[in-house]
Amino acid sequence: MEVVIDKNSGYCFGVEFAIKIAEDEMEVSDKLYCLGDIVHNDMEVRRLSDKGLVVIDREQLRGLSDCKVLIRAHGEPPETYRTAIENNIELIDASCPVVLKLQHRVKTAFDKMERETGQIVIYGKKGHAEVIGLTGQTLEKAIVVMEDKDLDKIDFSRPVTLFSQTTKSTKGFYELKGKIEERIRKEKGELSEVDFNANDSICRQVSNREPQLAKFAAENDVIIFVSGKKSSNGKALYQVCKGINERSYFVENETELDLSWFENAEKVGICGATSTPMWLMERVMQHIHSLEEGMLI
């Protein structure tokens, strides 16, 4: 079998930047704390943990002082920075520049919506690290929408400004935009710029991968999609592959591979999420080669 790794898969800039900062800092610091998993990939988290990165949650942060804490690519709400100042914590800020820019846009839009008795709506996963950082810009007043039933939280008689978590599906965002427009027309009988302002804030490093992955999935007989099970981006991109190639399989690592998946396959493609390290995809490729050699013996 021919086995290839998608050259467009693997870490996005934000994740790669955060991991490099963590590794550089751990070379000079005795201990480095990280607020939440640095990336939604358990194997990479374990690798960095072995180097001395200690993952903590927000509750544990409040109990720390006089230490260094890494802020990962997802960004953090203002409360985290206040806690750091109060507890004399040095923050190593590895927030993704795309996320930081979005936080600023959300804060500016929130201030405007407060003056106009409007609402900030965020298309994203409630409780996701990036979404927590975004809602923090709105004094927790933002409405997080993921499914159709969540639309009932919105008051369609008042102005709405919509943003998206940077790693969500472009298709999902525009479907949601259309549903909100429909509900506003139903409520008001018309739709004006004052009523609704939709901002496609999806990271293009993420959204551009959808057409690239669709092409890659079509070029191969079997697709092995490698991603952590907690990765929202991974789940979305896997569905892109599955929609094009029915023989697409989601694995967290090489131990989950099934020999039967490769029956009569001549070309196997390996790809992954923006949180999937290249070394892990390479390990999966090596394991597929070893399975193939076992079949030939």
mmCIF file of N, CA, C and O in Angstrom, residues 9 16 23 43 55 58 66 83 86 94 98 101 136 148 166-167 171 192 205 213 236 271-272 275 279-280 292 295:
data_model
loop_
_atom_site.group_PDB
_atom_site.id
_atom_site.type_symbol
_atom_site.label_atom_id
_atom_site.label_comp_id
_atom_site.label_asym_id
_atom_site.label_seq_id
_atom_site.Cartn_x
_atom_site.Cartn_y
_atom_site.Cartn_z
ATOM 1 N N SER A 9 -1.995 18.952 7.205
ATOM 2 C CA SER A 9 -2.485 18.606 8.540
ATOM 3 C C SER A 9 -1.434 18.929 9.601
ATOM 4 O O SER A 9 -0.283 19.225 9.300
ATOM 5 N N GLU A 16 1.384 25.559 17.566
ATOM 6 C CA GLU A 16 2.830 25.367 17.393
ATOM 7 C C GLU A 16 3.602 26.412 18.198
ATOM 8 O O GLU A 16 4.604 26.104 18.862
ATOM 9 N N GLU A 23 8.182 24.701 25.664
ATOM 10 C CA GLU A 23 9.434 23.935 25.664
ATOM 11 C C GLU A 23 10.633 24.835 25.957
ATOM 12 O O GLU A 23 11.531 24.452 26.721
ATOM 13 N N MET A 43 -1.793 12.550 24.080
ATOM 14 C CA MET A 43 -0.434 12.042 23.921
ATOM 15 C C MET A 43 0.593 13.173 23.951
ATOM 16 O O MET A 43 1.672 13.042 24.527
ATOM 17 N N VAL A 55 -0.201 20.658 34.435
ATOM 18 C CA VAL A 55 -1.515 21.190 34.045
ATOM 19 C C VAL A 55 -2.348 21.480 35.287
ATOM 20 O O VAL A 55 -2.483 20.636 36.173
ATOM 21 N N ARG A 58 -8.563 26.436 36.795
ATOM 22 C CA ARG A 58 -8.710 27.805 37.305
ATOM 23 C C ARG A 58 -8.811 27.846 38.828
ATOM 24 O O ARG A 58 -8.367 28.800 39.460
ATOM 25 N N ASP A 66 3.627 33.449 43.291
ATOM 26 C CA ASP A 66 5.075 33.500 43.064
ATOM 27 C C ASP A 66 5.578 32.365 42.167
ATOM 28 O O ASP A 66 6.508 31.627 42.517
ATOM 29 N N THR A 83 -6.289 37.658 38.595
ATOM 30 C CA THR A 83 -5.794 36.688 39.584
ATOM 31 C C THR A 83 -4.270 36.664 39.595
ATOM 32 O O THR A 83 -3.644 36.612 40.657
ATOM 33 N N GLU A 86 -2.929 39.719 41.441
ATOM 34 C CA GLU A 86 -3.176 39.600 42.892
ATOM 35 C C GLU A 86 -2.239 38.593 43.547
ATOM 36 O O GLU A 86 -1.820 38.771 44.696
ATOM 37 N N ALA A 94 0.875 32.701 25.750
ATOM 38 C CA ALA A 94 1.008 32.106 24.417
ATOM 39 C C ALA A 94 -0.336 32.114 23.684
ATOM 40 O O ALA A 94 -0.582 31.273 22.821
ATOM 41 N N VAL A 98 -4.721 35.327 16.602
ATOM 42 C CA VAL A 98 -6.057 35.346 15.995
ATOM 43 C C VAL A 98 -7.126 35.404 17.090
ATOM 44 O O VAL A 98 -8.117 36.133 16.986
ATOM 45 N N LYS A 101 -7.133 38.898 18.837
ATOM 46 C CA LYS A 101 -7.821 39.887 17.998
ATOM 47 C C LYS A 101 -9.330 39.719 18.109
ATOM 48 O O LYS A 101 -10.072 40.706 18.203
ATOM 49 N N GLY A 136 -15.818 35.992 28.612
ATOM 50 C CA GLY A 136 -15.239 36.837 29.650
ATOM 51 C C GLY A 136 -15.130 38.294 29.229
ATOM 52 O O GLY A 136 -15.101 39.201 30.070
ATOM 53 N N ASP A 148 -29.775 24.095 17.371
ATOM 54 C CA ASP A 148 -31.000 24.859 17.085
ATOM 55 C C ASP A 148 -31.752 25.251 18.349
ATOM 56 O O ASP A 148 -32.279 26.364 18.449
ATOM 57 N N THR A 166 -13.155 30.357 16.819
ATOM 58 C CA THR A 166 -12.289 30.340 15.635
ATOM 59 C C THR A 166 -12.168 28.975 14.975
ATOM 60 O O THR A 166 -11.816 28.884 13.793
ATOM 61 N N THR A 167 -12.448 27.903 15.720
ATOM 62 C CA THR A 167 -12.241 26.554 15.170
ATOM 63 C C THR A 167 -13.533 25.860 14.756
ATOM 64 O O THR A 167 -13.538 24.653 14.505
ATOM 65 N N LYS A 171 -19.385 25.978 7.403
ATOM 66 C CA LYS A 171 -20.738 25.610 6.981
ATOM 67 C C LYS A 171 -21.726 25.790 8.127
ATOM 68 O O LYS A 171 -22.806 26.357 7.959
ATOM 69 N N SER A 192 -32.748 44.413 9.077
ATOM 70 C CA SER A 192 -31.889 45.544 8.740
ATOM 71 C C SER A 192 -30.514 45.344 9.368
ATOM 72 O O SER A 192 -30.316 44.456 10.202
ATOM 73 N N GLN A 205 -6.820 29.467 8.811
ATOM 74 C CA GLN A 205 -5.943 28.295 8.842
ATOM 75 C C GLN A 205 -6.773 27.038 9.085
ATOM 76 O O GLN A 205 -6.406 25.952 8.666
ATOM 77 N N LEU A 213 -8.833 19.089 2.863
ATOM 78 C CA LEU A 213 -9.081 17.727 3.365
ATOM 79 C C LEU A 213 -10.051 16.964 2.472
ATOM 80 O O LEU A 213 -9.902 15.757 2.276
ATOM 81 N N ALA A 236 -14.877 18.192 13.755
ATOM 82 C CA ALA A 236 -15.411 18.877 12.570
ATOM 83 C C ALA A 236 -14.681 18.439 11.306
ATOM 84 O O ALA A 236 -15.308 18.145 10.275
ATOM 85 N N CYS A 271 -4.271 11.959 8.064
ATOM 86 C CA CYS A 271 -4.428 13.399 8.273
ATOM 87 C C CYS A 271 -4.863 13.634 9.718
ATOM 88 O O CYS A 271 -5.062 12.688 10.481
ATOM 89 N N GLY A 272 -5.009 14.897 10.099
ATOM 90 C CA GLY A 272 -5.356 15.172 11.489
ATOM 91 C C GLY A 272 -5.848 16.584 11.708
ATOM 92 O O GLY A 272 -5.985 17.382 10.775
ATOM 93 N N SER A 275 -4.694 20.290 16.210
ATOM 94 C CA SER A 275 -4.079 19.947 17.495
ATOM 95 C C SER A 275 -3.338 18.604 17.434
ATOM 96 O O SER A 275 -2.958 18.061 18.469
ATOM 97 N N TRP A 279 4.556 14.186 14.762
ATOM 98 C CA TRP A 279 5.220 12.957 15.203
ATOM 99 C C TRP A 279 4.215 11.830 15.436
ATOM 100 O O TRP A 279 4.531 10.655 15.243
ATOM 101 N N LEU A 280 2.984 12.184 15.837
ATOM 102 C CA LEU A 280 1.967 11.166 16.080
ATOM 103 C C LEU A 280 1.448 10.590 14.761
ATOM 104 O O LEU A 280 1.235 9.376 14.641
ATOM 105 N N GLU A 292 1.126 -4.024 7.522
ATOM 106 C CA GLU A 292 1.178 -4.534 6.153
ATOM 107 C C GLU A 292 2.255 -5.623 6.024
ATOM 108 O O GLU A 292 2.046 -6.651 5.397
ATOM 109 N N MET A 295 1.005 -8.819 7.331
ATOM 110 C CA MET A 295 0.064 -9.471 6.417
ATOM 111 C C MET A 295 0.820 -10.259 5.341
ATOM 112 O O MET A 295 0.337 -11.293 4.850
#
